[in-house]
Short mmCIF file of C-alpha atoms in Angstrom, two decimals:
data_model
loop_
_atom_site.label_atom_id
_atom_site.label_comp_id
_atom_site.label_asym_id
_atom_site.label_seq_id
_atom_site.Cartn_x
_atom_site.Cartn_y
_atom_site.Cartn_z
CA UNK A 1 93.47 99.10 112.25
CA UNK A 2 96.90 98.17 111.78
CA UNK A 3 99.03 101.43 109.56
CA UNK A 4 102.32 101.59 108.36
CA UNK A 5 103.91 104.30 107.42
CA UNK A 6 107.04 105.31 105.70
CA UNK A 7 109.01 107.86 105.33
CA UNK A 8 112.65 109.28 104.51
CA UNK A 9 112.80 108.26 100.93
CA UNK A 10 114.98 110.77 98.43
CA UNK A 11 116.51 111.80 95.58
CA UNK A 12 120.04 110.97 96.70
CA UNK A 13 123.85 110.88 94.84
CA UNK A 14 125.69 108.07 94.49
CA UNK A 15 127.91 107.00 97.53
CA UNK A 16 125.78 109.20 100.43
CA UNK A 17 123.18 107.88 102.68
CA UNK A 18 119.69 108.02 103.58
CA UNK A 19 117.44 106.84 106.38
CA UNK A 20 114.31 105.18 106.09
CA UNK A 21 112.12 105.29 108.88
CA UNK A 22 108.63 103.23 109.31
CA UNK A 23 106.18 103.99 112.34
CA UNK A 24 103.63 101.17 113.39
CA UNK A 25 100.37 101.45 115.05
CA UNK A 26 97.56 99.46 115.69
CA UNK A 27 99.02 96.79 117.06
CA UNK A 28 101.37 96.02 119.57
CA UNK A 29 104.95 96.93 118.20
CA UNK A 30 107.35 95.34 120.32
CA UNK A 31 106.00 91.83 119.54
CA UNK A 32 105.81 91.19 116.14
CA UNK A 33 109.32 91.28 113.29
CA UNK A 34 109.55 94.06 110.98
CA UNK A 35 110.57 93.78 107.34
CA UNK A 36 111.94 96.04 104.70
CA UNK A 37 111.40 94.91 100.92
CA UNK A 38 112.21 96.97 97.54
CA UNK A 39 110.42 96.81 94.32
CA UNK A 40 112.46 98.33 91.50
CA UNK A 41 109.17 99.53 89.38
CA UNK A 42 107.91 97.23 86.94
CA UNK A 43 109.95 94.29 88.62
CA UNK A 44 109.94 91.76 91.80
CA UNK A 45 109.79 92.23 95.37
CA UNK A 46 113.00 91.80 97.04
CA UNK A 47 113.61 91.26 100.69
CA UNK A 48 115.98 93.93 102.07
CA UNK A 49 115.82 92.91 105.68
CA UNK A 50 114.16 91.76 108.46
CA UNK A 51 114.69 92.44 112.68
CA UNK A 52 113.14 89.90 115.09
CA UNK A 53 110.86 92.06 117.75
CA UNK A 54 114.02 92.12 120.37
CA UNK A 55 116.40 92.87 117.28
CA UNK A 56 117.67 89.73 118.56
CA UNK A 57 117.79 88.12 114.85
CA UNK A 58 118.90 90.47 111.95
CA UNK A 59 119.03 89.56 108.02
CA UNK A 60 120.09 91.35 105.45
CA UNK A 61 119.77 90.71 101.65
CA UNK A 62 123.29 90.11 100.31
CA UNK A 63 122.83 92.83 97.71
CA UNK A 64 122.89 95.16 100.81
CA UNK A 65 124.93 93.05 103.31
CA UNK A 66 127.33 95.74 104.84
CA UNK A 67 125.88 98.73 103.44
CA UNK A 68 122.45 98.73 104.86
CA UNK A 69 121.98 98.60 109.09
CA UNK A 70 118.63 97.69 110.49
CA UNK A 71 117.29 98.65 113.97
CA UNK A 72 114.22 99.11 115.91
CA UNK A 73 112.69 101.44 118.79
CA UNK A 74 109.89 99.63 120.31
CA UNK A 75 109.32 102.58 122.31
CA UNK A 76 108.65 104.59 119.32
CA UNK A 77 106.55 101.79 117.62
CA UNK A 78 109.59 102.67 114.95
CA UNK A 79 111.95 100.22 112.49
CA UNK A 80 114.58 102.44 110.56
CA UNK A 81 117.25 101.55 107.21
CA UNK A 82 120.09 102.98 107.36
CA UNK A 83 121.51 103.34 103.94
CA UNK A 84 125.11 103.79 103.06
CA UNK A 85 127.25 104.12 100.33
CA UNK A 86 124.32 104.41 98.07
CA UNK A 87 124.19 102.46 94.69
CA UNK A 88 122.20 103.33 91.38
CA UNK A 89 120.73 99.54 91.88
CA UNK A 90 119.33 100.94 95.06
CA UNK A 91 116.71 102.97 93.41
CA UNK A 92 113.04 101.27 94.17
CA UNK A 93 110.47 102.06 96.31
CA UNK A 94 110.68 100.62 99.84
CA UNK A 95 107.93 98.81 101.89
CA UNK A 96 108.30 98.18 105.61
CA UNK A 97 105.85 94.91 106.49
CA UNK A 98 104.95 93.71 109.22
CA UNK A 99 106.16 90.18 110.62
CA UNK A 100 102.88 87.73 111.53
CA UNK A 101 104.79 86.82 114.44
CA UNK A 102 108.21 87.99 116.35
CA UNK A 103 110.56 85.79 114.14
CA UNK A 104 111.65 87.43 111.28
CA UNK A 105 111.79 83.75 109.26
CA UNK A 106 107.64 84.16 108.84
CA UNK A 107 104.79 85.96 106.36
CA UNK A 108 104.73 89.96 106.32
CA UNK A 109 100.92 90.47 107.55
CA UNK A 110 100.71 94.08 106.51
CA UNK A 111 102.24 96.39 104.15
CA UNK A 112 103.23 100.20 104.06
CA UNK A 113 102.16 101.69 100.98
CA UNK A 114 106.47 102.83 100.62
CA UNK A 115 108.84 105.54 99.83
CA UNK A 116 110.61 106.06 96.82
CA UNK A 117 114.44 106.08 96.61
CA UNK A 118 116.52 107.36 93.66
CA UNK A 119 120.03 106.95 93.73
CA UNK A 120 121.61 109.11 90.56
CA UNK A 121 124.09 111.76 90.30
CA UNK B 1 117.92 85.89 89.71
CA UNK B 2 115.37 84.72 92.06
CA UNK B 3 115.85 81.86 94.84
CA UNK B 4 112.71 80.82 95.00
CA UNK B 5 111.36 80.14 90.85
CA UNK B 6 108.06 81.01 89.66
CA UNK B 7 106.97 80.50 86.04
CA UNK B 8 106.59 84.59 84.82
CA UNK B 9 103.10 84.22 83.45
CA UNK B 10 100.09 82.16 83.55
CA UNK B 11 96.70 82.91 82.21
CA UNK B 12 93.17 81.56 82.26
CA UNK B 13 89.36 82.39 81.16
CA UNK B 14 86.81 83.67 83.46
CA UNK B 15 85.62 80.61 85.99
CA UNK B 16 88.86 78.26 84.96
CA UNK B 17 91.33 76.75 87.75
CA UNK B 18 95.39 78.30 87.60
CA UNK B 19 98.26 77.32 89.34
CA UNK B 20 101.07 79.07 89.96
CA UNK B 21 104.17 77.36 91.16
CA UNK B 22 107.01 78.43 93.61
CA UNK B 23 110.33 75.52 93.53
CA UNK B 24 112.65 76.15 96.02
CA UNK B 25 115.67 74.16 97.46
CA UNK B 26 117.08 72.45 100.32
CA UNK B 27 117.98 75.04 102.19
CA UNK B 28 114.61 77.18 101.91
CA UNK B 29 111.43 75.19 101.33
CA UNK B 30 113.20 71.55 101.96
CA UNK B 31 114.65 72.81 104.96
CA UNK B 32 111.02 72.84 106.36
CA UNK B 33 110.64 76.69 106.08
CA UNK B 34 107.11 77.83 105.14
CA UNK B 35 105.89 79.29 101.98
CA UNK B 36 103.82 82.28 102.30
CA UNK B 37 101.88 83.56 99.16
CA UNK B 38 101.54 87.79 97.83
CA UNK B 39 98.94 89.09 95.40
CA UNK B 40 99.66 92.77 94.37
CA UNK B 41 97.46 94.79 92.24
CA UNK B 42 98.58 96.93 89.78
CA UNK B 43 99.41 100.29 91.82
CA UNK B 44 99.47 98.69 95.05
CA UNK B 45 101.24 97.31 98.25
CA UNK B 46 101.56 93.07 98.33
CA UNK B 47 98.66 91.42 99.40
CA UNK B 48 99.24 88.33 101.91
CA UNK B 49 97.20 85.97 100.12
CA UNK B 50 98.40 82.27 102.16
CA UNK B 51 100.76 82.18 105.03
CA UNK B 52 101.78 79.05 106.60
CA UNK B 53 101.66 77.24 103.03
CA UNK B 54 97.96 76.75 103.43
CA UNK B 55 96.12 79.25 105.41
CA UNK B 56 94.07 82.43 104.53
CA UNK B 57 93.87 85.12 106.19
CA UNK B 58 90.48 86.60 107.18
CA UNK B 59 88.57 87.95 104.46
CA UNK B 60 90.17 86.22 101.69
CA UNK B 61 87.98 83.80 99.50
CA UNK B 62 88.59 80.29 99.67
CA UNK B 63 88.53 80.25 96.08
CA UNK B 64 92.69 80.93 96.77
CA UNK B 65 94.42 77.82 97.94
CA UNK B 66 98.23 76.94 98.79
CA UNK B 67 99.90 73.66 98.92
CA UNK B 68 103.65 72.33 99.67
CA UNK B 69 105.68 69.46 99.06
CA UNK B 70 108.93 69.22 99.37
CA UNK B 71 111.11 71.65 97.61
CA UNK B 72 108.54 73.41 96.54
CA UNK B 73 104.77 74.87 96.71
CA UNK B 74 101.87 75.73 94.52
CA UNK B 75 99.22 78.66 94.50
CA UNK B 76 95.85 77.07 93.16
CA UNK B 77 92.70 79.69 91.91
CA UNK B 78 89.45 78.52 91.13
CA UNK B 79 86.78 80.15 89.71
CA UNK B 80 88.49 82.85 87.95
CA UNK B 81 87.60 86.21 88.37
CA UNK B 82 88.62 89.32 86.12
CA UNK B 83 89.65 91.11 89.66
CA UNK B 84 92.15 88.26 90.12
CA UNK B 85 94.90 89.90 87.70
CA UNK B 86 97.92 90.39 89.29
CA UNK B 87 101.13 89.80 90.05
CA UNK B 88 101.77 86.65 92.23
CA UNK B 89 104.86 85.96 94.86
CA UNK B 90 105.81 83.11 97.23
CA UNK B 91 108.36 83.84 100.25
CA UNK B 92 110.26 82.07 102.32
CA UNK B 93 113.23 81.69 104.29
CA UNK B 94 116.55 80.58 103.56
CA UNK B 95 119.13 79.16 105.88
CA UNK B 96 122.10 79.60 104.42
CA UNK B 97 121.21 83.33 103.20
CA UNK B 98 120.08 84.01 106.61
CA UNK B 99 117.30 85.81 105.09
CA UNK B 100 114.06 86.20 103.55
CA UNK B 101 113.37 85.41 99.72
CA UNK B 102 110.68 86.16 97.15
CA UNK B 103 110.69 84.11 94.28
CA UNK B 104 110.15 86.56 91.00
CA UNK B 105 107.01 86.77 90.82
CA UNK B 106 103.71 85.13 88.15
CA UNK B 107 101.57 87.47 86.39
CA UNK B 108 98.39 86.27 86.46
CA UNK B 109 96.30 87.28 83.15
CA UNK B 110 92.53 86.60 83.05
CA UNK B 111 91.87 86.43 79.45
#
């Protein structure tokens, strides 16, 4: 059975960072994309990011586009987000998905059931 | 605002036929990118519903259908079911955002 789970999500100030982490199992990691995507409650699903299986193709989300890094240990069965510079319009709670196949351009398969970030002073 | 535009709501009775529609733009859908279709419950994680514009995934009742032309793609539901309400999302990818997308999503009401 294919699990997701997240982790790392805070109560956090303006301006700091936070890391999100997301362990995999039931499946084999190191082939498939992984996906982060926000949902501000009560609103849409935004796409946050997305790493091919070799991290060889990266996207970010403009909204996050030099704040938020990315990366993968596919001998943890492990995608992190690295969070900087924190904004109030980060607050939402954060699903990692899993990629249907290793390109990051395709469906999210499975869902996390996510962590909760609040950015406020 | 979203990429990818879906209508915000759409209702139907018990048993009717809804669709839900997803218009994109050249450099998403028209660029020959898939569209990929979410349900989410109320209180839960998305749902992949269609990937590859048209295909379910196992376990999914084919009373849930997906088409695509081409700028844009359509979620069709038949047969109506009280369990159907939710909220509805097509994805795709963009070239020139380098990214994934979700249009904003349809809530689907079953009156």
């Amino acid at each position: 059975e294919v699990q997701l789970v997240e982790s790392g999500g805070n109560l956090v100030q303006p301006g700091r960072s936070l890391r999100l982490s997301c362990a995999g199992s039931g499946f084999t990691f190191e082939d498939y994309a992984m996906h982060w995507v926000r949902q501000v409650p009560g609103k849409g699903l935004e796409c946050v990011s997305g790493i091919s299986w070799n991290s060889g193709i990266i996207g970010y989300a403009d909204s996050v586009k030099g704040r938020f890094i990315i990366s993968r240990d596919n001998a943890k069965n492990s995608v992190y987000l690295q969070m900087n510079s924190l904004r109030p319009e980060d607050t939402a709670l954060y699903y990692c998905a899993k990629g249907d196949s290793s390109s990051p351009r395709d469906a999210f398969d499975f869902w996390g059931r996510g962590t909760m970030v609040t950015v406020s002073s | 605002q979203s990429v990818l535009t879906q209508p915000p709501s759409v209702s139907g009775a018990p048993g009717q036929r809804v669709t839900i529609s997803c218009t994109g733009s050249s450099s998403n859908i028209g660029e020959g990118y898939d569209v990929h279709w979410y349900q989410q419950l109320p209180g839960s994680a998305p749902k992949l519903l269609i990937f590859g514009n048209k295909n379910r995934p196992s376990g999914v009742p084919d009373r849930f259908s997906g088409s695509r032309s081409v700028t844009s793609a359509s979620l069709a539901i038949t047969g109506l079911q009280a369990e159907d309400e939710a909220d509805y999302y097509c994805q795709s990818y963009d070239r020139s955002l380098s990214a994934s997308i979700f249009g904003g999503g349809t809530k689907l009401t079953v009156l």
